Amino acid sequence: MKLPGTKDSHKDKVSRNPIKIYPSVPKKKPAWLKIELPHSENFKKVKEIIHQNNLHTVCEEASCPNIGECFSKGTATFMIMGDICTRRCPFCDVSHGRPLPLDKNEPKNLAESINKLNLNYVVVTSVDRDDLKDGGAGHFVECIDSIRNKIPSIEIEILIPDFRGREQTAIKSFAQSLPDVLNHNIETVPRLYKEVRPGSVYSQSLKLLKDFSDTYPELVTKSGFMIGLGETFEEIEETLADLAEHNVKMVTIGQYLQPSMDHLPVHTYYDPAYFERINQVAKQFNFSSIACGPFVRSSYHADIQAKQLS
């Protein structure tokens, strides 16, 4: 048995998945998906602040294509509870393994880093922590409290895991410390769940979103998914309908990009016109906010998307 803190990445991470993935050279990206490498001084500054406080960002750990733009603008999506996930999702670049114990100083360090970056809107996400009794919900609450104590005027969006088997405990944990926006990504259409999101259940993720909305009517709920994994347009439309039916107010739809040859391959690269077609369909469901495009990620321009609710 591997020691806590030991990471499985790429092919080691997905070797025990029920559906096998065979190494494949990533397809050549079309012109509209090419990005300039980061080089600004602000990019370096953001990295320094994050690393000085022993923090992690999903931007780095999940190889987000928008890292250059976001860091250069002084924004980041913080990833709490370590950089080792207890799940083995083959689309994600975050490493799998046995996580280390929670860092008790993380809420304080997180708040200090956000303050140094002079942010007025922050997104906090996490790895899956199926090893914890509450799935990490209590740690989320501690982080929210610490951030608000340090910066009372800040708006906070959290991107949560599904808290598998601990959903009701997690929901109750947030009673006294709600974020401004609660995001939980549905990730893909239901037919592709076994392949894309092993260990998770589509219906349970939908229920989690609705239960949060029903329990806290003042809370804005958000969700998103990737396309380019083999889904049909009809399945995209059905997924949007499911999200609307479960009281989701904000949605994000973006292009899946293969992090390495050992991850799920891209089935299709869609051009901006296809995303606009999806955007028009999404408008029919009366979401409060829609972000749909090749580079869209759940926390990309999250502050701008949240302003659409005002």
GROMACS .gro file of C-alpha atoms in nm, residues 11-287:
model
  277
   11LYS     CA    1  -0.163   0.609  -1.666
   12ASP     CA    2  -0.107   0.500  -1.303
   13LYS     CA    3  -0.406   0.704  -1.195
   14VAL     CA    4  -0.651   0.542  -1.438
   15SER     CA    5  -0.506   0.189  -1.444
   16ARG     CA    6  -0.779   0.052  -1.213
   17ASN     CA    7  -1.072   0.225  -1.381
   18PRO     CA    8  -1.346  -0.014  -1.504
   19ILE     CA    9  -1.326   0.128  -1.855
   20LYS     CA   10  -0.972   0.115  -1.987
   21ILE     CA   11  -0.806   0.406  -2.159
   22TYR     CA   12  -0.540   0.333  -2.416
   23PRO     CA   13  -0.266   0.593  -2.468
   24SER     CA   14  -0.333   0.818  -2.765
   25VAL     CA   15  -0.147   1.118  -2.897
   26PRO     CA   16  -0.367   1.424  -2.846
   27LYS     CA   17  -0.527   1.560  -3.160
   28LYS     CA   18  -0.385   1.877  -3.305
   29LYS     CA   19  -0.574   2.174  -3.169
   30PRO     CA   20  -0.755   2.398  -3.415
   31ALA     CA   21  -0.656   2.762  -3.448
   32TRP     CA   22  -0.927   2.891  -3.213
   33LEU     CA   23  -0.783   2.684  -2.926
   34LYS     CA   24  -0.426   2.810  -2.939
   35ILE     CA   25  -0.307   3.011  -2.638
   36GLU     CA   26  -0.003   3.231  -2.579
   37LEU     CA   27   0.229   3.114  -2.302
   38PRO     CA   28   0.219   3.323  -1.982
   39HIS     CA   29   0.500   3.570  -1.934
   40SER     CA   30   0.378   3.869  -1.731
   41GLU     CA   31   0.524   3.983  -1.400
   42ASN     CA   32   0.180   3.952  -1.242
   43PHE     CA   33   0.173   3.585  -1.342
   44LYS     CA   34   0.493   3.530  -1.146
   45LYS     CA   35   0.364   3.731  -0.850
   46VAL     CA   36   0.045   3.524  -0.821
   47LYS     CA   37   0.243   3.199  -0.829
   48GLU     CA   38   0.480   3.326  -0.561
   49ILE     CA   39   0.198   3.428  -0.324
   50ILE     CA   40   0.024   3.093  -0.369
   51HIS     CA   41   0.335   2.883  -0.314
   52GLN     CA   42   0.464   3.091  -0.022
   53ASN     CA   43   0.147   3.000   0.168
   54ASN     CA   44   0.158   2.629   0.078
   55LEU     CA   45  -0.162   2.657  -0.124
   56HIS     CA   46  -0.277   2.491  -0.444
   57THR     CA   47  -0.479   2.611  -0.740
   58VAL     CA   48  -0.690   2.407  -0.977
   59CYS     CA   49  -0.536   2.627  -1.245
   60GLU     CA   50  -0.200   2.452  -1.198
   61GLU     CA   51  -0.304   2.108  -1.074
   62ALA     CA   52  -0.564   2.051  -1.347
   63SER     CA   53  -0.355   2.212  -1.624
   64CYS     CA   54  -0.620   2.471  -1.704
   65PRO     CA   55  -0.566   2.635  -2.045
   66ASN     CA   56  -0.663   2.976  -1.904
   67ILE     CA   57  -0.392   2.990  -1.637
   68GLY     CA   58  -0.187   3.252  -1.820
   69GLU     CA   59  -0.476   3.493  -1.860
   70CYS     CA   60  -0.611   3.446  -1.508
   71PHE     CA   61  -0.279   3.465  -1.322
   72SER     CA   62  -0.176   3.765  -1.531
   73LYS     CA   63  -0.495   3.941  -1.421
   74GLY     CA   64  -0.430   3.852  -1.058
   75THR     CA   65  -0.700   3.588  -1.025
   76ALA     CA   66  -0.688   3.220  -0.935
   77THR     CA   67  -0.917   2.935  -0.835
   78PHE     CA   68  -0.785   2.802  -0.506
   79MET     CA   69  -0.794   2.426  -0.446
   80ILE     CA   70  -0.816   2.332  -0.079
   81MET     CA   71  -0.754   2.007   0.112
   82GLY     CA   72  -0.435   1.923  -0.075
   83ASP     CA   73  -0.344   1.828  -0.429
   84ILE     CA   74  -0.427   1.455  -0.414
   85CYS     CA   75  -0.777   1.338  -0.506
   86THR     CA   76  -0.945   1.017  -0.391
   87ARG     CA   77  -1.115   0.976  -0.731
   88ARG     CA   78  -0.969   0.861  -1.062
   89CYS     CA   79  -1.159   1.069  -1.321
   90PRO     CA   80  -0.977   1.014  -1.652
   91PHE     CA   81  -1.050   1.362  -1.789
   92CYS     CA   82  -0.882   1.539  -1.498
   93ASP     CA   83  -0.511   1.607  -1.448
   94VAL     CA   84  -0.526   1.623  -1.068
   95SER     CA   85  -0.332   1.332  -0.918
   96HIS     CA   86  -0.493   1.038  -0.734
   97GLY     CA   87  -0.377   0.875  -0.413
   98ARG     CA   88  -0.409   0.872  -0.034
   99PRO     CA   89  -0.426   1.236   0.074
  100LEU     CA   90  -0.236   1.384   0.364
  101PRO     CA   91  -0.425   1.507   0.674
  102LEU     CA   92  -0.594   1.844   0.642
  103ASP     CA   93  -0.372   2.147   0.699
  104LYS     CA   94  -0.520   2.335   0.996
  105ASN     CA   95  -0.346   2.653   0.882
  106GLU     CA   96  -0.497   2.640   0.534
  107PRO     CA   97  -0.805   2.860   0.602
  108LYS     CA   98  -0.582   3.133   0.751
  109ASN     CA   99  -0.321   3.106   0.473
  110LEU     CA  100  -0.594   3.110   0.212
  111ALA     CA  101  -0.747   3.429   0.349
  112GLU     CA  102  -0.408   3.598   0.367
  113SER     CA  103  -0.324   3.508   0.008
  114ILE     CA  104  -0.659   3.635  -0.119
  115ASN     CA  105  -0.605   3.959   0.073
  116LYS     CA  106  -0.258   4.004  -0.079
  117LEU     CA  107  -0.405   3.955  -0.426
  118ASN     CA  108  -0.662   4.225  -0.348
  119LEU     CA  109  -0.950   4.014  -0.479
  120ASN     CA  110  -1.315   4.112  -0.446
  121TYR     CA  111  -1.440   3.780  -0.585
  122VAL     CA  112  -1.281   3.442  -0.518
  123VAL     CA  113  -1.349   3.083  -0.625
  124VAL     CA  114  -1.254   2.801  -0.388
  125THR     CA  115  -1.269   2.438  -0.497
  126SER     CA  116  -1.123   2.113  -0.365
  127VAL     CA  117  -1.010   1.767  -0.447
  128ASP     CA  118  -1.252   1.486  -0.360
  129ARG     CA  119  -1.187   1.375  -0.002
  130ASP     CA  120  -1.384   1.052   0.035
  131ASP     CA  121  -1.157   0.968   0.330
  132LEU     CA  122  -1.317   1.237   0.548
  133LYS     CA  123  -1.636   1.178   0.745
  134ASP     CA  124  -1.801   1.490   0.605
  135GLY     CA  125  -1.627   1.481   0.268
  136GLY     CA  126  -1.450   1.804   0.359
  137ALA     CA  127  -1.762   2.019   0.403
  138GLY     CA  128  -1.648   2.145   0.743
  139HIS     CA  129  -1.315   2.256   0.597
  140PHE     CA  130  -1.496   2.451   0.326
  141VAL     CA  131  -1.692   2.629   0.601
  142GLU     CA  132  -1.373   2.712   0.792
  143CYS     CA  133  -1.225   2.860   0.475
  144ILE     CA  134  -1.538   3.068   0.407
  145ASP     CA  135  -1.533   3.200   0.764
  146SER     CA  136  -1.163   3.282   0.752
  147ILE     CA  137  -1.193   3.466   0.420
  148ARG     CA  138  -1.495   3.669   0.535
  149ASN     CA  139  -1.329   3.758   0.865
  150LYS     CA  140  -1.028   3.890   0.674
  151ILE     CA  141  -1.220   4.054   0.386
  152PRO     CA  142  -1.583   4.116   0.488
  153SER     CA  143  -1.685   4.265   0.152
  154ILE     CA  144  -1.562   3.978  -0.065
  155GLU     CA  145  -1.792   3.756  -0.270
  156ILE     CA  146  -1.719   3.383  -0.245
  157GLU     CA  147  -1.798   3.107  -0.492
  158ILE     CA  148  -1.727   2.748  -0.394
  159LEU     CA  149  -1.697   2.457  -0.637
  160ILE     CA  150  -1.779   2.147  -0.434
  161PRO     CA  151  -1.742   1.769  -0.487
  162ASP     CA  152  -2.048   1.544  -0.464
  163PHE     CA  153  -1.981   1.444  -0.098
  164ARG     CA  154  -2.070   1.086  -0.196
  165GLY     CA  155  -2.287   0.933   0.077
  166ARG     CA  156  -2.250   1.241   0.297
  167GLU     CA  157  -2.470   1.487   0.108
  168GLN     CA  158  -2.712   1.575   0.387
  169THR     CA  159  -2.434   1.615   0.642
  170ALA     CA  160  -2.253   1.845   0.401
  171ILE     CA  161  -2.562   2.055   0.330
  172LYS     CA  162  -2.627   2.109   0.702
  173SER     CA  163  -2.263   2.209   0.756
  174PHE     CA  164  -2.311   2.525   0.551
  175ALA     CA  165  -2.611   2.652   0.750
  176GLN     CA  166  -2.422   2.941   0.916
  177SER     CA  167  -2.165   3.008   0.641
  178LEU     CA  168  -2.317   3.010   0.296
  179PRO     CA  169  -2.112   3.118  -0.004
  180ASP     CA  170  -2.257   3.366  -0.254
  181VAL     CA  171  -2.251   3.103  -0.530
  182LEU     CA  172  -2.243   2.725  -0.490
  183ASN     CA  173  -2.111   2.536  -0.791
  184HIS     CA  174  -2.108   2.163  -0.849
  185ASN     CA  175  -2.015   2.045  -1.195
  186ILE     CA  176  -2.224   1.779  -1.365
  187GLU     CA  177  -1.919   1.735  -1.598
  188THR     CA  178  -2.082   1.538  -1.883
  189VAL     CA  179  -2.404   1.383  -2.014
  190PRO     CA  180  -2.544   1.081  -1.824
  191ARG     CA  181  -2.461   0.824  -2.092
  192LEU     CA  182  -2.087   0.895  -2.056
  193TYR     CA  183  -2.068   0.885  -1.676
  194LYS     CA  184  -1.908   0.542  -1.639
  195GLU     CA  185  -1.635   0.640  -1.882
  196VAL     CA  186  -1.581   1.003  -1.782
  197ARG     CA  187  -1.675   1.022  -1.415
  198PRO     CA  188  -1.635   0.680  -1.250
  199GLY     CA  189  -1.733   0.680  -0.886
  200SER     CA  190  -1.998   0.947  -0.939
  201VAL     CA  191  -2.368   0.924  -1.023
  202TYR     CA  192  -2.544   1.172  -1.250
  203SER     CA  193  -2.875   1.165  -1.062
  204GLN     CA  194  -2.701   1.216  -0.726
  205SER     CA  195  -2.519   1.524  -0.852
  206LEU     CA  196  -2.846   1.669  -0.978
  207LYS     CA  197  -3.011   1.593  -0.644
  208LEU     CA  198  -2.725   1.759  -0.454
  209LEU     CA  199  -2.777   2.080  -0.649
  210LYS     CA  200  -3.152   2.079  -0.594
  211ASP     CA  201  -3.123   1.991  -0.225
  212PHE     CA  202  -2.888   2.285  -0.168
  213SER     CA  203  -3.130   2.512  -0.355
  214ASP     CA  204  -3.432   2.384  -0.163
  215THR     CA  205  -3.257   2.409   0.174
  216TYR     CA  206  -3.115   2.757   0.110
  217PRO     CA  207  -3.346   2.938  -0.137
  218GLU     CA  208  -3.129   3.251  -0.122
  219LEU     CA  209  -2.826   3.056  -0.251
  220VAL     CA  210  -2.733   3.081  -0.619
  221THR     CA  211  -2.649   2.737  -0.761
  222LYS     CA  212  -2.427   2.679  -1.060
  223SER     CA  213  -2.312   2.383  -1.268
  224GLY     CA  214  -2.121   2.308  -1.585
  225PHE     CA  215  -2.007   2.039  -1.822
  226MET     CA  216  -1.758   1.965  -2.099
  227ILE     CA  217  -1.833   1.880  -2.459
  228GLY     CA  218  -1.618   1.699  -2.712
  229LEU     CA  219  -1.628   1.357  -2.542
  230GLY     CA  220  -1.875   1.194  -2.779
  231GLU     CA  221  -2.204   1.338  -2.659
  232THR     CA  222  -2.479   1.431  -2.907
  233PHE     CA  223  -2.646   1.769  -2.940
  234GLU     CA  224  -2.969   1.615  -2.815
  235GLU     CA  225  -2.788   1.490  -2.502
  236ILE     CA  226  -2.650   1.838  -2.442
  237GLU     CA  227  -3.000   1.981  -2.463
  238GLU     CA  228  -3.134   1.715  -2.225
  239THR     CA  229  -2.857   1.787  -1.973
  240LEU     CA  230  -2.939   2.158  -1.982
  241ALA     CA  231  -3.304   2.071  -1.923
  242ASP     CA  232  -3.207   1.853  -1.624
  243LEU     CA  233  -3.003   2.135  -1.471
  244ALA     CA  234  -3.287   2.383  -1.512
  245GLU     CA  235  -3.534   2.135  -1.362
  246HIS     CA  236  -3.308   2.102  -1.056
  247ASN     CA  237  -3.304   2.478  -0.988
  248VAL     CA  238  -2.957   2.553  -1.127
  249LYS     CA  239  -2.931   2.924  -1.206
  250MET     CA  240  -2.589   2.953  -1.370
  251VAL     CA  241  -2.436   2.721  -1.631
  252THR     CA  242  -2.098   2.685  -1.800
  253ILE     CA  243  -2.021   2.477  -2.112
  254GLY     CA  244  -1.667   2.441  -2.246
  255GLN     CA  245  -1.449   2.231  -2.475
  256TYR     CA  246  -1.279   1.926  -2.323
  257LEU     CA  247  -0.902   1.922  -2.375
  258GLN     CA  248  -0.693   1.608  -2.324
  259PRO     CA  249  -0.429   1.677  -2.054
  260SER     CA  250  -0.199   1.393  -2.167
  261MET     CA  251  -0.189   1.087  -2.391
  262ASP     CA  252  -0.304   0.876  -2.093
  263HIS     CA  253  -0.625   1.074  -2.040
  264LEU     CA  254  -0.952   1.040  -2.225
  265PRO     CA  255  -0.904   1.141  -2.588
  266VAL     CA  256  -1.093   1.429  -2.744
  267HIS     CA  257  -1.371   1.295  -2.963
  268THR     CA  258  -1.447   1.629  -3.135
  269TYR     CA  259  -1.318   1.985  -3.132
  270TYR     CA  260  -1.614   2.216  -3.173
  271ASP     CA  261  -1.585   2.558  -3.334
  272PRO     CA  262  -1.728   2.876  -3.179
  273ALA     CA  263  -2.037   2.853  -3.401
  274TYR     CA  264  -2.135   2.522  -3.240
  275PHE     CA  265  -2.103   2.677  -2.895
  276GLU     CA  266  -2.325   2.964  -3.005
  277ARG     CA  267  -2.584   2.710  -3.114
  278ILE     CA  268  -2.573   2.556  -2.765
  279ASN     CA  269  -2.594   2.903  -2.613
  280GLN     CA  270  -2.917   2.973  -2.801
  281VAL     CA  271  -3.068   2.648  -2.674
  282ALA     CA  272  -2.957   2.722  -2.318
  283LYS     CA  273  -3.139   3.055  -2.328
  284GLN     CA  274  -3.467   2.869  -2.367
  285PHE     CA  275  -3.431   2.734  -2.012
  286ASN     CA  276  -3.419   3.079  -1.851
  287PHE     CA  277  -3.089   3.040  -1.667
   0.00000   0.00000   0.00000
